[in-house]
């Protein structure tokens, strides 16, 4: 059965409707990316899936006993809170040392166990968050803009890591990203969200859908060109036209 | 020899009891930036003192009820239009003011207001001691029981939800613990300095700790040490006991901060 099933989900948030009538299901092992402009309800949708938001109508069903790993958009650890990476990975459930080390290895940061969380670089921090999500052998990973604050090579490396994790463990991935060209290349399915589901399907289908083009455009700087890796165009004409 | 017969012994034990309950709770207060919340709850307890005196209840019960009501109200009202600090400022100082006014109406009783504002640790009775250690045990037990969930919810609410923890429930646990701590600490340091016993030992422990557990334990040691040294100093220098204890904790804070310059937010 599906890992996550969302049926007719509407969420009201601060007196406004953030999502209306969203249907969605995630199957085992697939990588699904949610794209959409700012304020389109991407994070709201993910927060509803983890149970942080109550639906105004519709519902979210998780496979009974679903093991999920969640990587939040931003995690601020107050500098007054001393905590090592190893201790952080053991929250809230004491995971054995071996499992924590394996998770760090899988997330590509094997040597950070005894470091303080406050001393990590942005990229290390995100990978530690990924490692924590991987503990307990999740059936699905939920990532909310997990590469925020990383530079382009850093985020590309991060997404390669996600693909490697999926290949190794077979877990499904539901993620949100702004970096269309990177994530669309890695996704099995893309969902374009703008308060409701505008369009969905394979990356190529979504990239050519009129709803998607209306939101993101089709210019040479757009995601479509990058996704197809067209290198036969001239970047300078954009600036010349301005 | 009757160990508890000596008022200094009782005072020292009372101070240590409060310090041990305040340490783990105070650590969360610091991590979650709830310092003003602790202060407000403590100030509001003055109204509880006035009500207790008016109705002949125990001070502990009156303070507990008002502190708890105050904390729950603030919890419930947060995020409904007012900023947390505005709300706390209104409620805490109103409760303190109403409490002081209410006390003035109690003409039949001669009340030493200073005893409630700054504590009266040298007058701690055996019953007080039992209440303080009982309350401290409840607070320490509650926090130990919820430790992992509290810590997860403190790091990030959504991370807690994703792990099946309701952060609002954990916030409630802290609120209850705070109300109990305020109620038992009135006799020891008074309503004006309770927040100091929560925050200062925890902040003093920060530069010395590498894990959250270590910070809570070191804070307990600093708090208990401040109680012992502060009482002794108050006796020798003939200074008010509660404030002297807080002064010792403050010196410990200055010492650890200088000793190792750690990032303090």
Short mmCIF file of C-alpha atoms in Angstrom, two decimals:
data_model
loop_
_atom_site.label_atom_id
_atom_site.label_comp_id
_atom_site.label_asym_id
_atom_site.label_seq_id
_atom_site.Cartn_x
_atom_site.Cartn_y
_atom_site.Cartn_z
CA UNK A 1 0.00 0.00 0.00
CA UNK A 2 1.01 3.64 -0.28
CA UNK A 3 3.29 4.97 2.44
CA UNK A 4 1.50 8.31 2.60
CA UNK A 5 -1.98 9.08 1.32
CA UNK A 6 -3.35 12.61 1.35
CA UNK A 7 -7.01 13.00 0.47
CA UNK A 8 -8.78 16.30 -0.16
CA UNK A 9 -6.50 18.06 2.31
CA UNK A 10 -7.25 21.65 3.21
CA UNK A 11 -5.29 23.57 5.81
CA UNK A 12 -6.21 26.94 7.24
CA UNK A 13 -3.41 28.91 8.75
CA UNK A 14 -3.79 32.26 10.47
CA UNK A 15 -7.24 32.84 8.97
CA UNK A 16 -6.09 32.07 5.44
CA UNK A 17 -6.43 28.93 3.40
CA UNK A 18 -2.92 27.66 2.80
CA UNK A 19 -3.90 24.48 1.01
CA UNK A 20 -7.13 23.36 -0.56
CA UNK A 21 -8.19 19.99 -1.89
CA UNK A 22 -4.76 18.41 -2.13
CA UNK A 23 -4.59 14.75 -3.13
CA UNK A 24 -1.31 12.95 -3.07
CA UNK A 25 0.15 9.53 -2.49
CA UNK A 26 3.70 8.32 -2.10
CA UNK A 27 4.67 4.78 -3.08
CA UNK A 28 7.58 2.84 -1.61
CA UNK A 29 10.96 3.75 -3.08
CA UNK A 30 10.00 6.74 -5.23
CA UNK A 31 11.52 10.21 -5.13
CA UNK A 32 8.85 12.87 -5.29
CA UNK A 33 9.65 16.56 -5.37
CA UNK A 34 7.26 19.35 -4.53
CA UNK A 35 7.95 22.59 -6.33
CA UNK A 36 6.08 25.87 -6.16
CA UNK A 37 6.54 29.59 -5.54
CA UNK A 38 6.99 31.09 -2.09
CA UNK A 39 3.83 30.84 -0.02
CA UNK A 40 2.41 28.07 -2.18
CA UNK A 41 1.96 25.76 0.83
CA UNK A 42 4.89 23.39 0.29
CA UNK A 43 6.09 23.46 3.88
CA UNK A 44 2.50 23.44 5.12
CA UNK A 45 1.90 20.21 3.20
CA UNK A 46 4.98 18.56 4.69
CA UNK A 47 4.08 19.71 8.19
CA UNK A 48 0.61 18.26 7.76
CA UNK A 49 2.17 14.92 6.79
CA UNK A 50 4.26 14.78 9.99
CA UNK A 51 1.23 15.70 12.09
CA UNK A 52 2.29 19.22 13.06
CA UNK A 53 -0.79 20.81 11.46
CA UNK A 54 -4.40 19.74 11.75
CA UNK A 55 -6.38 19.56 8.50
CA UNK A 56 -9.40 21.87 8.20
CA UNK A 57 -10.85 19.16 5.99
CA UNK A 58 -9.65 16.02 4.26
CA UNK A 59 -7.09 13.78 5.84
CA UNK A 60 -3.55 12.47 5.91
CA UNK A 61 -3.11 8.74 6.25
CA UNK A 62 0.21 7.11 6.99
CA UNK A 63 0.84 3.42 6.52
CA UNK A 64 0.39 1.87 9.98
CA UNK A 65 3.73 1.78 11.78
CA UNK A 66 5.40 3.89 9.08
CA UNK A 67 9.01 4.73 9.89
CA UNK A 68 9.64 8.26 8.72
CA UNK A 69 12.73 10.43 8.80
CA UNK A 70 12.24 14.17 8.72
CA UNK A 71 14.76 16.88 7.83
CA UNK A 72 13.39 20.31 8.77
CA UNK A 73 13.85 23.45 6.72
CA UNK A 74 15.82 25.24 9.35
CA UNK A 75 17.02 24.15 12.72
CA UNK A 76 18.33 26.69 15.13
CA UNK A 77 20.08 25.28 18.16
CA UNK A 78 20.37 27.89 20.86
CA UNK A 79 24.05 28.52 21.63
CA UNK A 80 23.29 28.02 25.32
CA UNK A 81 22.47 24.37 24.61
CA UNK A 82 25.61 22.22 24.57
CA UNK A 83 25.06 19.06 22.56
CA UNK A 84 27.34 16.76 20.60
CA UNK A 85 26.43 15.26 17.26
CA UNK A 86 26.32 11.81 18.87
CA UNK A 87 23.84 12.93 21.53
CA UNK A 88 21.72 14.76 18.95
CA UNK A 89 21.45 11.59 16.87
CA UNK A 90 20.18 9.71 19.94
CA UNK A 91 17.12 11.97 20.35
CA UNK A 92 14.47 11.14 21.27
CA UNK A 93 15.23 7.41 21.26
CA UNK A 94 18.56 6.01 22.36
CA UNK A 95 20.04 4.58 19.16
CA UNK A 96 23.04 2.26 19.56
CA UNK A 97 26.45 3.74 18.80
CA UNK A 98 26.85 1.47 15.76
CA UNK A 99 23.58 2.68 14.23
CA UNK A 100 24.54 6.30 14.78
CA UNK A 101 27.94 5.76 13.19
CA UNK A 102 26.37 3.99 10.22
CA UNK A 103 23.91 6.87 9.74
CA UNK A 104 26.71 9.46 9.77
CA UNK A 105 28.62 7.32 7.27
CA UNK A 106 25.59 7.12 5.01
CA UNK A 107 25.06 10.87 5.22
CA UNK A 108 28.69 11.39 4.20
CA UNK A 109 30.03 12.81 7.47
CA UNK A 110 31.58 9.83 9.32
CA UNK A 111 33.92 11.77 11.60
CA UNK A 112 31.61 14.21 13.35
CA UNK A 113 30.31 12.06 16.22
CA UNK A 114 32.04 13.93 19.05
CA UNK A 115 31.77 17.45 17.64
CA UNK A 116 29.51 20.08 19.16
CA UNK A 117 26.48 20.86 16.99
CA UNK A 118 27.15 24.58 17.37
CA UNK A 119 30.61 24.17 15.79
CA UNK A 120 29.44 22.62 12.51
CA UNK A 121 29.46 24.31 9.13
CA UNK A 122 26.17 24.71 7.27
CA UNK A 123 26.82 21.70 5.04
CA UNK A 124 27.92 19.50 7.93
CA UNK A 125 24.86 20.54 9.91
CA UNK A 126 22.46 19.57 7.10
CA UNK A 127 24.18 16.21 6.72
CA UNK A 128 23.90 15.56 10.43
CA UNK A 129 20.18 16.33 10.17
CA UNK A 130 20.03 13.84 7.31
CA UNK A 131 21.92 11.28 9.41
CA UNK A 132 19.44 11.72 12.25
CA UNK A 133 16.56 11.18 9.82
CA UNK A 134 18.24 7.98 8.58
CA UNK A 135 18.45 6.42 12.03
CA UNK A 136 15.79 3.79 12.52
CA UNK A 137 15.91 2.75 8.86
CA UNK A 138 13.09 4.99 7.55
CA UNK A 139 10.72 3.86 4.82
CA UNK A 140 10.30 7.46 3.76
CA UNK A 141 12.46 10.57 4.06
CA UNK A 142 10.78 13.97 4.21
CA UNK A 143 13.05 16.88 3.32
CA UNK A 144 12.01 20.51 3.54
CA UNK A 145 14.44 22.69 1.60
CA UNK A 146 17.23 20.63 3.07
CA UNK A 147 19.92 22.49 1.14
CA UNK A 148 19.02 25.98 2.29
CA UNK A 149 22.20 27.90 3.00
CA UNK A 150 24.41 25.58 0.96
CA UNK A 151 26.23 26.76 -2.13
CA UNK A 152 25.43 25.18 -5.46
CA UNK A 153 28.12 22.48 -5.44
CA UNK A 154 27.19 21.76 -1.82
CA UNK A 155 23.53 21.29 -2.56
CA UNK A 156 24.24 19.24 -5.68
CA UNK A 157 26.44 16.96 -3.57
CA UNK A 158 23.68 16.78 -0.96
CA UNK A 159 21.11 15.63 -3.51
CA UNK A 160 23.56 13.06 -4.89
CA UNK A 161 23.79 11.77 -1.33
CA UNK A 162 20.00 11.50 -1.16
CA UNK A 163 19.96 9.50 -4.40
CA UNK A 164 22.72 7.26 -3.05
CA UNK A 165 20.75 6.70 0.14
CA UNK A 166 17.66 5.80 -1.84
CA UNK A 167 19.67 3.41 -3.97
CA UNK A 168 21.15 1.74 -0.89
CA UNK A 169 18.12 1.58 1.36
CA UNK A 170 15.21 1.74 -1.06
CA UNK A 171 13.44 4.37 1.03
CA UNK A 172 10.99 6.76 -0.57
CA UNK A 173 11.79 10.48 -0.58
CA UNK A 174 9.34 13.36 -0.45
CA UNK A 175 11.13 16.66 -0.73
CA UNK A 176 10.64 20.34 -1.25
CA UNK A 177 13.13 22.36 -3.17
CA UNK A 178 13.70 25.70 -4.76
CA UNK A 179 16.52 24.38 -6.86
CA UNK A 180 14.42 23.15 -9.70
CA UNK A 181 17.15 22.09 -12.07
CA UNK A 182 18.90 19.92 -9.48
CA UNK A 183 15.92 18.23 -7.93
CA UNK A 184 13.98 17.69 -11.11
CA UNK A 185 16.84 15.73 -12.56
CA UNK A 186 16.82 13.46 -9.51
CA UNK A 187 13.06 13.01 -9.14
CA UNK A 188 10.78 10.23 -10.32
CA UNK A 189 7.78 12.48 -9.99
CA UNK A 190 7.26 16.20 -9.54
CA UNK A 191 4.28 17.90 -7.96
CA UNK A 192 3.77 21.55 -8.76
CA UNK A 193 1.95 23.22 -5.89
CA UNK A 194 0.33 26.61 -5.61
CA UNK A 195 -2.25 26.34 -2.85
CA UNK A 196 -3.52 23.32 -4.76
CA UNK A 197 -1.85 20.77 -7.01
CA UNK A 198 -1.36 22.60 -10.35
CA UNK A 199 0.12 19.70 -12.19
CA UNK A 200 2.05 16.57 -11.50
CA UNK A 201 3.93 13.85 -13.31
CA UNK A 202 7.41 13.01 -14.54
CA UNK A 203 9.89 15.92 -14.54
CA UNK A 204 9.69 16.26 -18.33
CA UNK A 205 5.89 16.33 -18.31
CA UNK A 206 5.69 18.89 -15.52
CA UNK A 207 8.37 21.09 -17.04
CA UNK A 208 6.37 21.43 -20.22
CA UNK A 209 2.97 21.82 -18.56
CA UNK A 210 1.39 25.26 -19.11
CA UNK A 211 0.59 25.60 -15.36
CA UNK A 212 4.23 25.08 -14.51
CA UNK A 213 5.39 27.48 -17.17
CA UNK A 214 2.97 30.08 -15.89
CA UNK A 215 4.61 29.84 -12.47
CA UNK A 216 8.25 29.47 -13.39
CA UNK A 217 8.56 30.74 -16.93
CA UNK A 218 10.38 29.14 -19.81
CA UNK A 219 13.21 31.56 -20.43
CA UNK A 220 16.80 30.56 -20.92
CA UNK A 221 17.38 30.95 -17.19
CA UNK A 222 14.39 28.75 -16.42
CA UNK A 223 14.40 25.27 -15.07
CA UNK A 224 13.46 23.59 -18.32
CA UNK A 225 16.62 24.59 -20.09
CA UNK A 226 18.77 23.61 -17.16
CA UNK A 227 16.92 20.38 -16.75
CA UNK A 228 17.57 19.44 -20.33
CA UNK A 229 21.11 20.69 -20.04
CA UNK A 230 20.85 22.78 -23.18
CA UNK A 231 24.16 24.44 -23.74
CA UNK A 232 23.54 25.75 -27.22
CA UNK A 233 22.03 29.05 -26.16
CA UNK A 234 23.71 32.34 -25.50
CA UNK A 235 23.52 33.66 -21.94
CA UNK A 236 24.45 37.20 -22.91
CA UNK A 237 21.28 38.04 -24.79
CA UNK A 238 19.27 38.13 -21.58
CA UNK A 239 21.32 40.99 -20.30
CA UNK A 240 21.47 42.71 -23.65
CA UNK A 241 17.69 42.74 -23.77
CA UNK A 242 17.37 44.54 -20.44
CA UNK B 1 21.60 15.34 68.33
CA UNK B 2 18.60 16.64 66.39
CA UNK B 3 20.07 17.62 63.08
CA UNK B 4 16.98 19.46 61.80
CA UNK B 5 16.67 21.34 65.07
CA UNK B 6 19.27 23.84 63.92
CA UNK B 7 17.80 26.69 61.84
CA UNK B 8 20.98 26.98 59.78
CA UNK B 9 20.82 23.31 58.86
CA UNK B 10 17.18 23.61 57.85
CA UNK B 11 17.93 26.73 55.83
CA UNK B 12 20.83 25.05 54.05
CA UNK B 13 18.75 22.00 53.21
CA UNK B 14 15.92 24.23 51.94
CA UNK B 15 18.30 26.18 49.73
CA UNK B 16 19.80 23.00 48.33
CA UNK B 17 16.34 21.56 47.65
CA UNK B 18 15.33 24.58 45.59
CA UNK B 19 18.69 24.62 43.80
CA UNK B 20 18.38 20.97 42.78
CA UNK B 21 14.85 21.41 41.39
CA UNK B 22 15.77 24.68 39.70
CA UNK B 23 18.84 23.30 37.91
CA UNK B 24 17.29 21.02 35.25
CA UNK B 25 14.24 23.28 34.90
CA UNK B 26 16.45 26.35 34.70
CA UNK B 27 18.48 24.73 31.93
CA UNK B 28 15.32 24.39 29.85
CA UNK B 29 14.32 27.94 30.71
CA UNK B 30 17.68 29.12 29.34
CA UNK B 31 17.64 26.90 26.23
CA UNK B 32 14.08 27.85 25.34
CA UNK B 33 14.57 31.53 26.17
CA UNK B 34 11.80 31.43 28.72
CA UNK B 35 13.61 33.59 31.28
CA UNK B 36 10.93 36.24 31.25
CA UNK B 37 8.27 33.57 31.52
CA UNK B 38 9.85 32.28 34.74
CA UNK B 39 10.09 35.80 36.09
CA UNK B 40 6.46 36.54 35.29
CA UNK B 41 5.18 33.34 36.87
CA UNK B 42 7.13 34.11 40.03
CA UNK B 43 5.87 37.68 40.26
CA UNK B 44 2.30 36.51 39.80
CA UNK B 45 2.73 34.22 42.80
CA UNK B 46 2.55 37.33 45.00
CA UNK B 47 -1.17 37.40 44.29
CA UNK B 48 -1.28 33.79 45.49
CA UNK B 49 0.44 34.82 48.71
CA UNK B 50 -2.19 37.52 49.30
CA UNK B 51 -5.05 35.12 48.62
CA UNK B 52 -3.54 32.51 50.94
CA UNK B 53 -3.29 35.01 53.75
CA UNK B 54 -6.84 36.25 53.16
CA UNK B 55 -8.35 32.78 53.18
CA UNK B 56 -6.02 31.21 55.71
CA UNK B 57 -4.66 28.67 53.24
CA UNK B 58 -1.07 27.54 53.07
CA UNK B 59 1.15 29.93 51.15
CA UNK B 60 2.41 27.02 49.11
CA UNK B 61 -1.07 26.08 47.88
CA UNK B 62 -2.06 29.67 47.07
CA UNK B 63 1.15 30.40 45.20
CA UNK B 64 0.93 27.10 43.33
CA UNK B 65 -2.61 27.76 42.12
CA UNK B 66 -1.91 31.32 40.97
CA UNK B 67 1.44 30.47 39.37
CA UNK B 68 -0.16 27.58 37.54
CA UNK B 69 -3.15 29.64 36.37
CA UNK B 70 -0.84 32.40 35.21
CA UNK B 71 1.42 30.03 33.30
CA UNK B 72 -1.51 28.24 31.65
CA UNK B 73 -3.18 31.52 30.66
CA UNK B 74 -0.02 32.83 29.06
CA UNK B 75 0.42 29.50 27.29
CA UNK B 76 -3.10 29.68 25.93
CA UNK B 77 -2.97 33.33 24.90
CA UNK B 78 0.37 33.21 23.13
CA UNK B 79 0.09 33.71 19.42
CA UNK B 80 -3.30 35.42 19.58
CA UNK B 81 -2.29 38.89 18.63
CA UNK B 82 0.02 39.90 21.46
CA UNK B 83 3.72 39.22 21.61
CA UNK B 84 4.72 36.92 24.41
CA UNK B 85 6.74 39.52 26.29
CA UNK B 86 3.93 42.09 26.19
CA UNK B 87 1.47 39.53 27.48
CA UNK B 88 3.82 38.44 30.24
CA UNK B 89 4.57 42.02 31.21
CA UNK B 90 0.88 42.84 31.51
CA UNK B 91 -0.07 39.72 33.43
CA UNK B 92 2.93 39.41 35.72
CA UNK B 93 3.02 42.99 36.90
CA UNK B 94 -0.75 43.20 37.19
CA UNK B 95 -0.74 40.09 39.37
CA UNK B 96 2.11 41.46 41.46
CA UNK B 97 0.36 44.82 41.86
CA UNK B 98 -3.01 43.25 42.69
CA UNK B 99 -1.24 40.99 45.15
CA UNK B 100 0.46 43.90 46.92
CA UNK B 101 -2.79 45.87 47.03
CA UNK B 102 -4.71 42.85 48.30
CA UNK B 103 -2.18 42.30 51.05
CA UNK B 104 -2.67 45.88 52.25
CA UNK B 105 -6.38 45.16 52.84
CA UNK B 106 -5.54 42.42 55.29
CA UNK B 107 -5.52 44.80 58.24
CA UNK B 108 -6.04 42.08 60.82
CA UNK B 109 -2.76 40.40 60.04
CA UNK B 110 0.63 41.95 60.44
CA UNK B 111 2.55 40.89 57.40
CA UNK B 112 6.18 41.20 56.73
CA UNK B 113 6.00 41.84 52.99
CA UNK B 114 9.76 41.60 52.68
CA UNK B 115 9.54 37.96 53.72
CA UNK B 116 7.56 37.15 50.59
CA UNK B 117 9.39 39.46 48.20
CA UNK B 118 12.88 38.36 49.25
CA UNK B 119 12.30 35.11 51.09
CA UNK B 120 12.74 34.15 54.70
CA UNK B 121 14.96 31.13 54.49
CA UNK B 122 16.11 31.30 58.11
CA UNK B 123 12.51 30.77 59.25
CA UNK B 124 12.05 27.51 57.34
CA UNK B 125 10.21 24.96 59.47
CA UNK B 126 10.34 21.19 59.28
CA UNK B 127 7.02 21.25 57.41
CA UNK B 128 8.38 23.83 54.96
CA UNK B 129 11.38 21.60 54.44
CA UNK B 130 9.15 18.64 53.67
CA UNK B 131 7.15 20.75 51.17
CA UNK B 132 10.31 22.07 49.50
CA UNK B 133 11.93 18.65 49.12
CA UNK B 134 8.62 17.09 48.10
CA UNK B 135 8.13 19.76 45.43
CA UNK B 136 11.74 19.47 44.30
CA UNK B 137 11.34 15.70 43.94
CA UNK B 138 8.19 16.18 41.84
CA UNK B 139 9.93 18.68 39.55
CA UNK B 140 13.10 16.62 39.19
CA UNK B 141 11.07 13.44 38.61
CA UNK B 142 8.82 15.09 36.03
CA UNK B 143 11.76 16.47 34.06
CA UNK B 144 13.77 13.25 34.27
CA UNK B 145 10.75 11.30 33.02
CA UNK B 146 10.17 13.60 30.03
CA UNK B 147 13.85 14.43 29.45
CA UNK B 148 14.32 13.10 25.91
CA UNK B 149 10.97 14.37 24.69
CA UNK B 150 11.56 17.78 26.27
CA UNK B 151 14.97 18.01 24.70
CA UNK B 152 13.65 17.04 21.26
CA UNK B 153 10.81 19.55 21.50
CA UNK B 154 13.29 22.21 22.62
CA UNK B 155 15.50 21.60 19.58
CA UNK B 156 12.66 21.89 17.09
CA UNK B 157 8.88 21.51 17.32
CA UNK B 158 8.53 19.86 13.90
CA UNK B 159 11.33 17.41 14.69
CA UNK B 160 9.31 16.48 17.79
CA UNK B 161 6.08 16.03 15.80
CA UNK B 162 7.89 13.81 13.29
CA UNK B 163 9.06 11.63 16.20
CA UNK B 164 5.53 11.31 17.55
CA UNK B 165 6.05 13.84 20.36
CA UNK B 166 3.54 16.63 20.91
CA UNK B 167 5.63 19.74 21.74
CA UNK B 168 2.60 21.45 23.31
CA UNK B 169 2.37 18.66 25.86
CA UNK B 170 6.05 19.03 26.68
CA UNK B 171 5.56 22.78 27.09
CA UNK B 172 2.80 21.97 29.57
CA UNK B 173 5.17 19.72 31.52
CA UNK B 174 7.59 22.63 31.85
CA UNK B 175 4.76 24.94 32.85
CA UNK B 176 3.69 22.62 35.66
CA UNK B 177 7.28 22.21 36.82
CA UNK B 178 7.73 25.97 36.80
CA UNK B 179 4.62 26.57 38.91
CA UNK B 180 5.73 23.98 41.49
CA UNK B 181 9.24 25.43 41.63
CA UNK B 182 7.92 28.95 42.13
CA UNK B 183 5.62 27.79 44.92
CA UNK B 184 8.36 25.99 46.85
CA UNK B 185 10.98 28.68 46.29
CA UNK B 186 8.99 31.62 47.71
CA UNK B 187 10.08 30.87 51.26
CA UNK B 188 13.70 30.51 50.19
CA UNK B 189 14.44 33.41 47.85
CA UNK B 190 11.11 35.25 47.58
CA UNK B 191 9.09 36.04 44.46
CA UNK B 192 11.53 38.63 43.14
CA UNK B 193 14.55 36.35 43.00
CA UNK B 194 13.13 32.96 41.97
CA UNK B 195 13.96 33.52 38.34
CA UNK B 196 17.54 34.22 39.39
CA UNK B 197 17.83 30.77 40.94
CA UNK B 198 16.49 29.27 37.71
CA UNK B 199 18.66 31.11 35.26
CA UNK B 200 21.94 32.04 36.92
CA UNK B 201 23.20 28.55 37.91
CA UNK B 202 22.24 27.18 34.47
CA UNK B 203 23.97 30.05 32.68
CA UNK B 204 27.01 29.61 34.95
CA UNK B 205 27.13 25.92 34.04
CA UNK B 206 27.04 26.50 30.27
CA UNK B 207 30.76 27.16 29.69
CA UNK B 208 31.66 24.02 31.62
CA UNK B 209 29.26 21.61 29.89
CA UNK B 210 29.51 19.60 26.68
CA UNK B 211 26.14 17.89 26.95
CA UNK B 212 22.68 18.94 28.10
CA UNK B 213 22.77 16.42 30.95
CA UNK B 214 26.12 17.73 32.17
CA UNK B 215 24.79 21.29 32.09
CA UNK B 216 21.83 20.36 34.31
CA UNK B 217 24.05 18.50 36.78
CA UNK B 218 26.67 21.27 36.95
CA UNK B 219 23.89 23.84 37.37
CA UNK B 220 22.60 21.82 40.32
CA UNK B 221 26.06 21.77 41.88
CA UNK B 222 26.53 25.51 41.37
CA UNK B 223 23.07 26.24 42.77
CA UNK B 224 23.54 24.03 45.82
CA UNK B 225 27.03 25.44 46.37
CA UNK B 226 25.65 28.98 46.16
CA UNK B 227 23.01 28.10 48.76
CA UNK B 228 25.64 26.74 51.18
CA UNK B 229 28.18 29.51 50.68
CA UNK B 230 25.51 32.23 50.49
CA UNK B 231 23.91 31.22 53.79
CA UNK B 232 27.27 31.10 55.51
CA UNK B 233 28.17 34.51 54.08
CA UNK B 234 24.80 35.95 55.11
CA UNK B 235 25.40 34.70 58.65
CA UNK B 236 28.91 36.11 58.87
CA UNK B 237 28.20 39.42 57.11
CA UNK B 238 24.69 39.82 58.56
CA UNK B 239 23.15 40.29 55.11
CA UNK B 240 19.71 39.10 53.85
CA UNK B 241 20.02 35.37 53.10
CA UNK B 242 18.07 35.04 49.81
CA UNK B 243 19.84 37.87 47.98
CA UNK B 244 23.21 36.71 49.30
CA UNK B 245 22.61 33.25 47.80
CA UNK B 246 21.78 34.86 44.44
CA UNK B 247 24.93 37.00 44.70
CA UNK B 248 27.01 33.85 45.11
CA UNK B 249 25.41 32.29 42.03
CA UNK B 250 26.10 35.52 40.12
CA UNK B 251 29.77 35.40 41.14
CA UNK B 252 29.92 31.78 39.95
CA UNK B 253 28.48 32.94 36.61
CA UNK B 254 31.09 35.67 36.31
CA UNK B 255 33.79 33.16 37.19
CA UNK B 256 32.86 30.47 34.67
CA UNK B 257 32.23 33.03 31.92
CA UNK B 258 35.66 34.50 32.34
CA UNK B 259 37.32 31.13 32.81
CA UNK B 260 36.18 29.84 29.47
CA UNK B 261 34.72 32.22 26.97
CA UNK B 262 32.01 30.06 25.49
CA UNK B 263 29.40 31.26 23.03
CA UNK B 264 26.50 32.53 25.13
CA UNK B 265 23.39 33.68 23.32
#
